[in-house]
């Protein structure tokens, strides 16, 4: 009998899930928090000095407490607050087998943060006058269920009603049976298209990777380029992000930490470092590092690559059904923080910007294993923002179990 993967995650890119901290028996061997040691410099938008020592000590303690409680092997944290200073640390381990400590100078898979890049690529074509957000997807991709009524805007807002292909039991089984196999966009879409649409376009919010795989195909058709090439030329180069890429298959630049997941057929924890992310592609396949995510947080939130009117459309936030969180065009707002998070087997990230304080927070961890049904990256971000921006707490609201299906 084919084992059905629990609906709690099914590889959907993480949106946001809340968590109440509680003691856990899963204690990971600790290593002391390490300051920034990367040979690549971090571009600072705040004074090149650390936060007040007492504040930094509080952050050290909070991060290590959450890391231990959730069983996260390693954490990289970057916090930049103009007028106050910066906090850049690595704690825990990068490799369970060797005990190698986590380092700030690493690449990680960024999961659904990829959506911010795909959306920016799409919006660059809007700025070029080559497509419109209210164009139906049927103008660009054939055989999309109800495609003549689903617009590009609906897709980017997660309001298309298209079934998430990652919720399909056969997709889950096929991927987990051979996690190093390659999938084409058309192959993953086929898993979703065999299901009925879940609601009329524009009437509800439902997080779905199906939407962004379609948008990736739109970018390719209109530009005449591979999505990876278009993002490289029109997004990464102008943003000066030299350590960010959309891989072809499972390539993973060095150095990188090992990633650990329990998204397996048996539910056992395994090393997923070299799994092929092709199934996530435009919705969650990219790789980046701390330096680039630091730069990107402000760029994507302030829209420096786009016309002001286009950025305004990106930041038109609509309710998600998760209290305190709203979603625009491939970007969300939570407690005043704007950006995205990501989850893919083995890794989770958060990259957000707080316009009111011009602050940036980046988190990178090497597991996607949940703690009491909650994303460890969200728990870390909440613990940090409760300390440094108590009036702007990331993912403050208590979540219901339905948010579990929003993972990537």
mmCIF file of C-alpha atoms in Angstrom:
data_model
loop_
_atom_site.group_PDB
_atom_site.id
_atom_site.type_symbol
_atom_site.label_atom_id
_atom_site.label_comp_id
_atom_site.label_asym_id
_atom_site.label_seq_id
_atom_site.Cartn_x
_atom_site.Cartn_y
_atom_site.Cartn_z
ATOM 1 C CA UNK A 1 0.000 0.000 0.000
ATOM 2 C CA UNK A 2 1.348 3.416 -0.958
ATOM 3 C CA UNK A 3 2.096 5.569 2.056
ATOM 4 C CA UNK A 4 0.484 8.995 1.907
ATOM 5 C CA UNK A 5 2.745 11.772 3.109
ATOM 6 C CA UNK A 6 1.083 13.771 5.916
ATOM 7 C CA UNK A 7 -0.618 16.910 4.655
ATOM 8 C CA UNK A 8 1.226 18.938 7.278
ATOM 9 C CA UNK A 9 3.893 19.927 4.771
ATOM 10 C CA UNK A 10 4.012 18.282 1.370
ATOM 11 C CA UNK A 11 6.852 20.442 0.179
ATOM 12 C CA UNK A 12 4.811 23.597 -0.135
ATOM 13 C CA UNK A 13 7.042 26.583 0.466
ATOM 14 C CA UNK A 14 6.581 27.810 3.989
ATOM 15 C CA UNK A 15 4.492 30.894 4.434
ATOM 16 C CA UNK A 16 4.347 31.546 8.164
ATOM 17 C CA UNK A 17 3.409 29.388 11.100
ATOM 18 C CA UNK A 18 3.237 30.429 14.707
ATOM 19 C CA UNK A 19 4.565 28.447 17.630
ATOM 20 C CA UNK A 20 4.362 28.307 21.394
ATOM 21 C CA UNK A 21 7.693 27.322 22.856
ATOM 22 C CA UNK A 22 7.762 24.324 25.152
ATOM 23 C CA UNK A 23 10.543 22.100 26.507
ATOM 24 C CA UNK A 24 11.836 19.460 24.139
ATOM 25 C CA UNK A 25 13.920 16.381 24.641
ATOM 26 C CA UNK A 26 15.598 16.963 21.283
ATOM 27 C CA UNK A 27 18.743 18.757 22.410
ATOM 28 C CA UNK A 28 21.414 19.328 19.776
ATOM 29 C CA UNK A 29 25.042 19.668 20.905
ATOM 30 C CA UNK A 30 25.730 23.372 21.195
ATOM 31 C CA UNK A 31 28.641 25.361 19.955
ATOM 32 C CA UNK A 32 29.326 28.888 21.010
ATOM 33 C CA UNK A 33 27.820 31.632 18.899
ATOM 34 C CA UNK A 34 30.419 32.760 16.414
ATOM 35 C CA UNK A 35 30.719 36.330 15.105
ATOM 36 C CA UNK A 36 30.990 37.010 11.393
ATOM 37 C CA UNK A 37 34.031 35.266 9.936
ATOM 38 C CA UNK A 38 33.131 35.304 6.257
ATOM 39 C CA UNK A 39 35.845 36.317 3.828
ATOM 40 C CA UNK A 40 33.137 37.994 1.717
ATOM 41 C CA UNK A 41 32.135 41.343 3.158
ATOM 42 C CA UNK A 42 28.557 42.111 4.142
ATOM 43 C CA UNK A 43 27.239 45.328 2.600
ATOM 44 C CA UNK A 44 26.021 47.277 5.612
ATOM 45 C CA UNK A 45 23.300 49.893 5.585
ATOM 46 C CA UNK A 46 24.058 50.692 9.214
ATOM 47 C CA UNK A 47 27.167 51.582 11.228
ATOM 48 C CA UNK A 48 29.898 48.906 11.058
ATOM 49 C CA UNK A 49 29.624 48.085 14.744
ATOM 50 C CA UNK A 50 27.867 45.458 16.767
ATOM 51 C CA UNK A 51 24.698 45.969 18.716
ATOM 52 C CA UNK A 52 24.983 46.942 22.358
ATOM 53 C CA UNK A 53 26.622 44.073 24.219
ATOM 54 C CA UNK A 54 23.712 43.506 26.572
ATOM 55 C CA UNK A 55 21.285 43.353 23.636
ATOM 56 C CA UNK A 56 23.569 40.991 21.738
ATOM 57 C CA UNK A 57 23.806 38.764 24.815
ATOM 58 C CA UNK A 58 20.004 38.597 25.024
ATOM 59 C CA UNK A 59 19.873 37.589 21.360
ATOM 60 C CA UNK A 60 22.583 34.944 21.862
ATOM 61 C CA UNK A 61 20.538 33.401 24.669
ATOM 62 C CA UNK A 62 17.190 33.567 22.852
ATOM 63 C CA UNK A 63 18.556 32.029 19.648
ATOM 64 C CA UNK A 64 20.340 29.227 21.479
ATOM 65 C CA UNK A 65 17.239 28.485 23.563
ATOM 66 C CA UNK A 66 15.047 28.149 20.488
ATOM 67 C CA UNK A 67 17.713 26.190 18.620
ATOM 68 C CA UNK A 68 17.973 23.664 21.443
ATOM 69 C CA UNK A 69 14.224 23.386 21.988
ATOM 70 C CA UNK A 70 13.512 22.822 18.316
ATOM 71 C CA UNK A 71 16.477 20.540 17.665
ATOM 72 C CA UNK A 72 17.851 22.723 14.858
ATOM 73 C CA UNK A 73 21.445 21.686 14.071
ATOM 74 C CA UNK A 74 22.782 25.091 12.996
ATOM 75 C CA UNK A 75 21.625 28.695 12.705
ATOM 76 C CA UNK A 76 23.019 31.700 10.851
ATOM 77 C CA UNK A 77 21.534 35.017 11.958
ATOM 78 C CA UNK A 78 22.028 38.442 10.404
ATOM 79 C CA UNK A 79 20.373 41.529 11.905
ATOM 80 C CA UNK A 80 21.129 45.066 10.757
ATOM 81 C CA UNK A 81 19.574 48.057 12.520
ATOM 82 C CA UNK A 82 20.649 51.543 11.384
ATOM 83 C CA UNK A 83 21.545 53.706 14.353
ATOM 84 C CA UNK A 84 22.034 50.680 16.603
ATOM 85 C CA UNK A 85 24.445 48.406 14.797
ATOM 86 C CA UNK A 86 24.510 44.857 13.519
ATOM 87 C CA UNK A 87 24.425 41.323 14.843
ATOM 88 C CA UNK A 88 25.844 38.501 12.704
ATOM 89 C CA UNK A 89 26.302 35.077 14.266
ATOM 90 C CA UNK A 90 26.551 31.385 13.473
ATOM 91 C CA UNK A 91 25.723 28.819 16.137
ATOM 92 C CA UNK A 92 25.365 25.056 16.227
ATOM 93 C CA UNK A 93 26.689 22.610 13.661
ATOM 94 C CA UNK A 94 26.800 22.358 9.877
ATOM 95 C CA UNK A 95 27.376 18.604 9.727
ATOM 96 C CA UNK A 96 26.035 16.088 12.234
ATOM 97 C CA UNK A 97 28.498 13.439 11.114
ATOM 98 C CA UNK A 98 31.642 15.470 11.726
ATOM 99 C CA UNK A 99 30.435 18.081 14.208
ATOM 100 C CA UNK A 100 31.738 20.854 11.951
ATOM 101 C CA UNK A 101 30.471 24.158 13.355
ATOM 102 C CA UNK A 102 28.048 26.321 11.405
ATOM 103 C CA UNK A 103 29.637 29.301 9.700
ATOM 104 C CA UNK A 104 28.205 32.567 8.427
ATOM 105 C CA UNK A 105 30.007 32.121 5.107
ATOM 106 C CA UNK A 106 27.811 29.404 3.599
ATOM 107 C CA UNK A 107 25.354 28.889 0.769
ATOM 108 C CA UNK A 108 21.907 27.467 1.552
ATOM 109 C CA UNK A 109 18.821 26.462 -0.391
ATOM 110 C CA UNK A 110 16.297 29.275 0.097
ATOM 111 C CA UNK A 111 13.065 27.486 -0.813
ATOM 112 C CA UNK A 112 10.157 29.825 -1.354
ATOM 113 C CA UNK A 113 12.232 32.965 -1.092
ATOM 114 C CA UNK A 114 12.674 32.072 -4.769
ATOM 115 C CA UNK A 115 9.183 33.500 -5.287
ATOM 116 C CA UNK A 116 10.454 37.018 -4.639
ATOM 117 C CA UNK A 117 12.903 36.594 -7.526
ATOM 118 C CA UNK A 118 10.359 35.043 -9.886
ATOM 119 C CA UNK A 119 7.868 37.792 -9.072
ATOM 120 C CA UNK A 120 10.518 40.450 -9.688
ATOM 121 C CA UNK A 121 11.328 38.874 -13.060
ATOM 122 C CA UNK A 122 7.633 38.981 -13.956
ATOM 123 C CA UNK A 123 7.329 42.602 -12.840
ATOM 124 C CA UNK A 124 10.371 43.577 -14.898
ATOM 125 C CA UNK A 125 8.406 42.382 -17.938
ATOM 126 C CA UNK A 126 5.478 44.487 -16.750
ATOM 127 C CA UNK A 127 7.799 47.489 -16.627
ATOM 128 C CA UNK A 128 8.982 46.615 -20.135
ATOM 129 C CA UNK A 129 5.388 46.719 -21.350
ATOM 130 C CA UNK A 130 5.608 43.114 -22.542
ATOM 131 C CA UNK A 131 2.772 41.744 -20.434
ATOM 132 C CA UNK A 132 0.055 42.879 -18.037
ATOM 133 C CA UNK A 133 -0.785 41.531 -14.620
ATOM 134 C CA UNK A 134 -4.416 41.181 -15.606
ATOM 135 C CA UNK A 135 -3.627 39.042 -18.656
ATOM 136 C CA UNK A 136 -5.128 35.547 -18.374
ATOM 137 C CA UNK A 137 -2.652 32.716 -17.993
ATOM 138 C CA UNK A 138 -4.288 31.065 -21.029
ATOM 139 C CA UNK A 139 -2.597 33.728 -23.189
ATOM 140 C CA UNK A 140 0.763 32.164 -22.304
ATOM 141 C CA UNK A 141 0.266 28.559 -21.161
ATOM 142 C CA UNK A 142 -2.227 26.102 -22.651
ATOM 143 C CA UNK A 143 -4.497 23.682 -20.820
ATOM 144 C CA UNK A 144 -4.503 25.429 -17.457
ATOM 145 C CA UNK A 145 -7.804 24.567 -15.747
ATOM 146 C CA UNK A 146 -10.030 27.670 -15.968
ATOM 147 C CA UNK A 147 -7.002 29.436 -17.422
ATOM 148 C CA UNK A 148 -9.049 32.019 -19.335
ATOM 149 C CA UNK A 149 -10.314 33.397 -15.998
ATOM 150 C CA UNK A 150 -7.102 33.159 -13.983
ATOM 151 C CA UNK A 151 -4.832 36.183 -14.361
ATOM 152 C CA UNK A 152 -1.127 36.567 -13.744
ATOM 153 C CA UNK A 153 -2.086 38.720 -10.778
ATOM 154 C CA UNK A 154 -4.195 35.902 -9.332
ATOM 155 C CA UNK A 155 -1.194 33.584 -9.622
ATOM 156 C CA UNK A 156 1.238 35.982 -7.958
ATOM 157 C CA UNK A 157 -1.261 36.722 -5.157
ATOM 158 C CA UNK A 158 -1.902 33.012 -4.485
ATOM 159 C CA UNK A 159 -5.555 33.491 -5.397
ATOM 160 C CA UNK A 160 -5.865 31.366 -8.528
ATOM 161 C CA UNK A 161 -7.694 28.389 -7.054
ATOM 162 C CA UNK A 162 -5.348 25.988 -8.855
ATOM 163 C CA UNK A 163 -4.653 22.819 -6.916
ATOM 164 C CA UNK A 164 -1.151 22.735 -5.362
ATOM 165 C CA UNK A 165 0.754 19.974 -7.143
ATOM 166 C CA UNK A 166 2.753 19.345 -3.964
ATOM 167 C CA UNK A 167 -0.475 18.165 -2.286
ATOM 168 C CA UNK A 168 -0.843 15.343 -4.812
ATOM 169 C CA UNK A 169 -0.098 11.955 -3.202
ATOM 170 C CA UNK A 170 1.478 10.546 -6.352
ATOM 171 C CA UNK A 171 3.817 13.514 -6.649
ATOM 172 C CA UNK A 172 4.901 13.074 -3.042
ATOM 173 C CA UNK A 173 5.522 9.364 -3.540
ATOM 174 C CA UNK A 174 7.357 9.847 -6.848
ATOM 175 C CA UNK A 175 9.652 12.517 -5.435
ATOM 176 C CA UNK A 176 10.437 10.750 -2.176
ATOM 177 C CA UNK A 177 11.040 7.457 -3.958
ATOM 178 C CA UNK A 178 13.870 9.132 -5.869
ATOM 179 C CA UNK A 179 14.645 12.586 -4.456
ATOM 180 C CA UNK A 180 17.569 13.086 -6.844
ATOM 181 C CA UNK A 181 15.454 12.761 -9.986
ATOM 182 C CA UNK A 182 14.763 15.741 -12.242
ATOM 183 C CA UNK A 183 11.278 17.088 -12.866
ATOM 184 C CA UNK A 184 10.253 19.462 -15.646
ATOM 185 C CA UNK A 185 7.759 22.260 -14.982
ATOM 186 C CA UNK A 186 5.252 20.485 -17.203
ATOM 187 C CA UNK A 187 5.620 17.263 -15.232
ATOM 188 C CA UNK A 188 4.946 18.835 -11.849
ATOM 189 C CA UNK A 189 2.029 20.889 -13.188
ATOM 190 C CA UNK A 190 0.414 17.704 -14.503
ATOM 191 C CA UNK A 191 0.118 16.379 -10.951
ATOM 192 C CA UNK A 192 -1.894 19.449 -9.979
ATOM 193 C CA UNK A 193 -3.967 19.836 -13.125
ATOM 194 C CA UNK A 194 -5.614 16.468 -12.713
ATOM 195 C CA UNK A 195 -7.442 17.856 -9.659
ATOM 196 C CA UNK A 196 -10.391 20.216 -9.703
ATOM 197 C CA UNK A 197 -9.694 23.841 -8.898
ATOM 198 C CA UNK A 198 -10.313 24.605 -5.241
ATOM 199 C CA UNK A 199 -12.209 27.919 -5.635
ATOM 200 C CA UNK A 200 -13.091 30.636 -8.134
ATOM 201 C CA UNK A 201 -10.111 32.863 -9.001
ATOM 202 C CA UNK A 202 -9.689 35.915 -6.815
ATOM 203 C CA UNK A 203 -12.079 34.784 -4.088
ATOM 204 C CA UNK A 204 -9.674 33.192 -1.589
ATOM 205 C CA UNK A 205 -6.029 32.804 -0.625
ATOM 206 C CA UNK A 206 -4.329 29.420 -0.971
ATOM 207 C CA UNK A 207 -0.580 28.999 -0.958
ATOM 208 C CA UNK A 208 0.330 26.974 -4.045
ATOM 209 C CA UNK A 209 3.601 26.325 -5.832
ATOM 210 C CA UNK A 210 1.547 25.644 -8.955
ATOM 211 C CA UNK A 211 1.077 29.393 -9.306
ATOM 212 C CA UNK A 212 4.760 30.231 -9.449
ATOM 213 C CA UNK A 213 5.785 27.380 -11.714
ATOM 214 C CA UNK A 214 3.276 28.840 -14.184
ATOM 215 C CA UNK A 215 4.728 32.321 -13.721
ATOM 216 C CA UNK A 216 8.183 30.919 -14.441
ATOM 217 C CA UNK A 217 6.875 29.550 -17.732
ATOM 218 C CA UNK A 218 5.356 32.948 -18.528
ATOM 219 C CA UNK A 219 8.705 34.674 -17.963
ATOM 220 C CA UNK A 220 10.386 32.167 -20.269
ATOM 221 C CA UNK A 221 7.809 32.502 -23.046
ATOM 222 C CA UNK A 222 7.704 36.300 -23.044
ATOM 223 C CA UNK A 223 11.460 36.834 -22.628
ATOM 224 C CA UNK A 224 12.560 34.011 -24.912
ATOM 225 C CA UNK A 225 15.138 33.038 -22.291
ATOM 226 C CA UNK A 226 15.533 30.335 -19.683
ATOM 227 C CA UNK A 227 14.154 31.533 -16.367
ATOM 228 C CA UNK A 228 17.563 31.146 -14.703
ATOM 229 C CA UNK A 229 19.172 33.294 -17.411
ATOM 230 C CA UNK A 230 16.523 36.007 -17.267
ATOM 231 C CA UNK A 231 16.733 36.218 -13.470
ATOM 232 C CA UNK A 232 20.526 36.375 -13.708
ATOM 233 C CA UNK A 233 20.551 39.188 -16.282
ATOM 234 C CA UNK A 234 17.595 41.291 -15.188
ATOM 235 C CA UNK A 235 17.454 40.725 -11.421
ATOM 236 C CA UNK A 236 20.662 39.340 -9.906
ATOM 237 C CA UNK A 237 23.181 41.438 -11.845
ATOM 238 C CA UNK A 238 21.391 44.782 -11.332
ATOM 239 C CA UNK A 239 20.976 43.914 -7.644
ATOM 240 C CA UNK A 240 24.669 42.907 -7.416
ATOM 241 C CA UNK A 241 23.826 39.477 -6.032
ATOM 242 C CA UNK A 242 26.818 37.426 -7.119
ATOM 243 C CA UNK A 243 26.196 34.460 -4.817
ATOM 244 C CA UNK A 244 22.590 33.697 -5.763
ATOM 245 C CA UNK A 245 21.500 31.232 -8.444
ATOM 246 C CA UNK A 246 18.737 29.005 -9.762
ATOM 247 C CA UNK A 247 20.509 25.654 -10.242
ATOM 248 C CA UNK A 248 19.876 23.353 -13.173
ATOM 249 C CA UNK A 249 19.707 20.241 -11.025
ATOM 250 C CA UNK A 250 21.274 19.430 -7.659
ATOM 251 C CA UNK A 251 24.460 21.511 -7.946
ATOM 252 C CA UNK A 252 25.254 23.287 -4.700
ATOM 253 C CA UNK A 253 28.186 25.719 -4.372
ATOM 254 C CA UNK A 254 30.686 25.235 -1.551
ATOM 255 C CA UNK A 255 30.747 25.845 1.297
ATOM 256 C CA UNK A 256 27.305 24.696 2.411
ATOM 257 C CA UNK A 257 25.955 23.014 5.534
ATOM 258 C CA UNK A 258 24.358 19.598 5.402
ATOM 259 C CA UNK A 259 20.563 19.764 5.480
ATOM 260 C CA UNK A 260 18.305 17.406 7.437
ATOM 261 C CA UNK A 261 14.673 16.512 6.830
ATOM 262 C CA UNK A 262 12.022 14.039 7.939
ATOM 263 C CA UNK A 263 10.096 14.431 4.685
ATOM 264 C CA UNK A 264 10.761 10.826 3.710
ATOM 265 C CA UNK A 265 8.599 7.834 2.836
ATOM 266 C CA UNK A 266 9.252 6.333 6.263
ATOM 267 C CA UNK A 267 9.303 9.597 8.219
ATOM 268 C CA UNK A 268 12.882 8.929 9.306
ATOM 269 C CA UNK A 269 15.341 11.821 9.408
ATOM 270 C CA UNK A 270 17.816 11.844 6.542
ATOM 271 C CA UNK A 271 20.511 14.031 4.994
ATOM 272 C CA UNK A 272 18.857 15.842 2.057
ATOM 273 C CA UNK A 273 21.798 18.047 1.118
ATOM 274 C CA UNK A 274 22.093 16.718 -2.437
ATOM 275 C CA UNK A 275 18.424 16.283 -3.230
ATOM 276 C CA UNK A 276 17.414 17.720 -6.586
ATOM 277 C CA UNK A 277 15.252 20.878 -6.171
ATOM 278 C CA UNK A 278 14.067 20.873 -9.802
ATOM 279 C CA UNK A 279 10.534 20.035 -8.652
ATOM 280 C CA UNK A 280 10.379 23.443 -6.939
ATOM 281 C CA UNK A 281 11.988 25.474 -9.768
ATOM 282 C CA UNK A 282 10.429 28.970 -10.025
ATOM 283 C CA UNK A 283 8.582 28.388 -6.757
ATOM 284 C CA UNK A 284 11.461 27.295 -4.542
ATOM 285 C CA UNK A 285 14.634 26.087 -6.237
ATOM 286 C CA UNK A 286 17.159 28.890 -5.639
ATOM 287 C CA UNK A 287 20.354 29.093 -3.574
ATOM 288 C CA UNK A 288 21.890 32.130 -1.866
ATOM 289 C CA UNK A 289 24.032 33.287 1.052
ATOM 290 C CA UNK A 290 23.908 35.777 3.915
ATOM 291 C CA UNK A 291 25.549 38.642 2.035
ATOM 292 C CA UNK A 292 23.153 38.457 -0.889
ATOM 293 C CA UNK A 293 20.036 37.941 1.211
ATOM 294 C CA UNK A 294 21.004 40.981 3.277
ATOM 295 C CA UNK A 295 21.132 43.086 0.126
ATOM 296 C CA UNK A 296 18.019 41.533 -1.361
ATOM 297 C CA UNK A 297 15.817 42.161 1.678
ATOM 298 C CA UNK A 298 15.884 45.922 1.206
ATOM 299 C CA UNK A 299 15.859 45.798 -2.602
ATOM 300 C CA UNK A 300 12.743 43.668 -2.854
ATOM 301 C CA UNK A 301 10.898 45.503 -0.077
ATOM 302 C CA UNK A 302 11.642 48.989 -1.405
ATOM 303 C CA UNK A 303 11.434 48.163 -5.107
ATOM 304 C CA UNK A 304 14.666 49.717 -6.311
ATOM 305 C CA UNK A 305 14.627 47.492 -9.424
ATOM 306 C CA UNK A 306 11.087 48.473 -10.450
ATOM 307 C CA UNK A 307 9.027 51.500 -11.330
ATOM 308 C CA UNK A 308 7.275 52.954 -8.246
ATOM 309 C CA UNK A 309 3.805 52.134 -9.582
ATOM 310 C CA UNK A 310 4.834 48.534 -10.210
ATOM 311 C CA UNK A 311 6.303 48.194 -6.727
ATOM 312 C CA UNK A 312 3.090 49.631 -5.303
ATOM 313 C CA UNK A 313 1.175 46.810 -6.962
ATOM 314 C CA UNK A 314 3.607 44.259 -5.539
ATOM 315 C CA UNK A 315 3.024 45.631 -2.044
ATOM 316 C CA UNK A 316 -0.769 45.689 -2.273
ATOM 317 C CA UNK A 317 -1.290 43.194 0.530
ATOM 318 C CA UNK A 318 -4.412 41.066 0.863
ATOM 319 C CA UNK A 319 -5.592 38.855 3.758
ATOM 320 C CA UNK A 320 -4.291 35.298 3.972
ATOM 321 C CA UNK A 321 -6.564 33.937 6.663
ATOM 322 C CA UNK A 322 -3.558 33.807 8.988
ATOM 323 C CA UNK A 323 -4.024 36.680 11.483
ATOM 324 C CA UNK A 324 -1.294 39.290 11.234
ATOM 325 C CA UNK A 325 -0.035 38.132 7.844
ATOM 326 C CA UNK A 326 -1.001 39.513 4.429
ATOM 327 C CA UNK A 327 0.286 38.645 0.957
ATOM 328 C CA UNK A 328 1.068 40.768 -2.098
ATOM 329 C CA UNK A 329 2.681 39.668 -5.365
ATOM 330 C CA UNK A 330 5.102 36.988 -4.217
ATOM 331 C CA UNK A 331 5.835 38.810 -0.965
ATOM 332 C CA UNK A 332 4.256 39.026 2.486
ATOM 333 C CA UNK A 333 3.944 41.387 5.431
ATOM 334 C CA UNK A 334 4.006 40.155 9.026
ATOM 335 C CA UNK A 335 4.130 42.501 11.975
ATOM 336 C CA UNK A 336 5.394 45.262 9.705
ATOM 337 C CA UNK A 337 8.225 43.087 8.337
ATOM 338 C CA UNK A 338 8.130 42.690 4.542
ATOM 339 C CA UNK A 339 9.740 39.837 2.628
ATOM 340 C CA UNK A 340 9.433 36.064 2.427
ATOM 341 C CA UNK A 341 10.551 32.870 4.056
ATOM 342 C CA UNK A 342 11.385 29.530 2.569
ATOM 343 C CA UNK A 343 11.362 25.863 3.411
ATOM 344 C CA UNK A 344 12.652 23.002 1.318
ATOM 345 C CA UNK A 345 13.723 19.571 2.585
ATOM 346 C CA UNK A 346 16.791 20.237 4.737
ATOM 347 C CA UNK A 347 16.749 24.026 4.883
ATOM 348 C CA UNK A 348 14.708 27.019 6.014
ATOM 349 C CA UNK A 349 15.294 30.741 5.605
ATOM 350 C CA UNK A 350 13.699 34.068 6.486
ATOM 351 C CA UNK A 351 14.589 37.332 4.728
ATOM 352 C CA UNK A 352 12.586 40.373 5.831
ATOM 353 C CA UNK A 353 12.881 44.165 5.994
ATOM 354 C CA UNK A 354 11.179 46.563 8.422
ATOM 355 C CA UNK A 355 10.635 49.880 6.583
ATOM 356 C CA UNK A 356 9.788 51.862 9.729
ATOM 357 C CA UNK A 357 13.259 51.195 11.149
ATOM 358 C CA UNK A 358 15.116 50.314 7.924
ATOM 359 C CA UNK A 359 16.066 47.086 9.666
ATOM 360 C CA UNK A 360 16.907 43.782 7.987
ATOM 361 C CA UNK A 361 16.682 40.261 9.400
ATOM 362 C CA UNK A 362 18.058 37.160 7.677
ATOM 363 C CA UNK A 363 17.914 33.640 9.096
ATOM 364 C CA UNK A 364 19.348 30.458 7.578
ATOM 365 C CA UNK A 365 18.997 27.025 9.206
ATOM 366 C CA UNK A 366 19.884 23.510 8.070
ATOM 367 C CA UNK A 367 16.667 21.638 8.791
ATOM 368 C CA UNK A 368 12.987 21.882 7.929
ATOM 369 C CA UNK A 369 11.849 19.504 10.682
ATOM 370 C CA UNK A 370 8.987 21.141 12.515
ATOM 371 C CA UNK A 371 8.657 21.596 16.257
ATOM 372 C CA UNK A 372 5.183 20.965 17.639
ATOM 373 C CA UNK A 373 3.812 21.621 14.160
ATOM 374 C CA UNK A 374 5.627 24.927 13.759
ATOM 375 C CA UNK A 375 8.458 26.137 11.521
ATOM 376 C CA UNK A 376 11.686 26.540 13.537
ATOM 377 C CA UNK A 377 12.696 29.497 11.352
ATOM 378 C CA UNK A 378 9.500 31.311 12.317
ATOM 379 C CA UNK A 379 10.087 30.593 15.997
ATOM 380 C CA UNK A 380 13.597 32.009 15.735
ATOM 381 C CA UNK A 381 12.421 35.123 13.884
ATOM 382 C CA UNK A 382 9.700 35.715 16.439
ATOM 383 C CA UNK A 383 12.077 35.332 19.382
ATOM 384 C CA UNK A 384 14.520 37.793 17.816
ATOM 385 C CA UNK A 385 11.939 40.431 16.905
ATOM 386 C CA UNK A 386 10.301 40.215 20.342
ATOM 387 C CA UNK A 387 13.616 41.468 21.691
ATOM 388 C CA UNK A 388 14.738 44.028 19.107
ATOM 389 C CA UNK A 389 11.418 45.331 17.710
ATOM 390 C CA UNK A 390 8.727 44.541 20.313
ATOM 391 C CA UNK A 391 6.212 46.705 18.458
ATOM 392 C CA UNK A 392 6.883 44.744 15.270
ATOM 393 C CA UNK A 393 6.942 41.041 16.063
ATOM 394 C CA UNK A 394 7.251 38.626 13.168
ATOM 395 C CA UNK A 395 4.459 36.038 13.101
ATOM 396 C CA UNK A 396 2.999 37.228 16.406
ATOM 397 C CA UNK A 397 -0.424 35.618 16.031
ATOM 398 C CA UNK A 398 -1.227 32.119 17.223
ATOM 399 C CA UNK A 399 -1.711 29.811 14.289
ATOM 400 C CA UNK A 400 -4.287 27.152 13.641
ATOM 401 C CA UNK A 401 -3.357 23.736 12.384
ATOM 402 C CA UNK A 402 -4.512 24.673 8.864
ATOM 403 C CA UNK A 403 -1.367 26.752 8.325
ATOM 404 C CA UNK A 404 0.645 23.538 8.375
ATOM 405 C CA UNK A 405 -0.202 22.933 4.727
ATOM 406 C CA UNK A 406 1.584 26.117 3.656
ATOM 407 C CA UNK A 407 5.052 24.571 3.598
ATOM 408 C CA UNK A 408 7.247 24.064 0.599
#
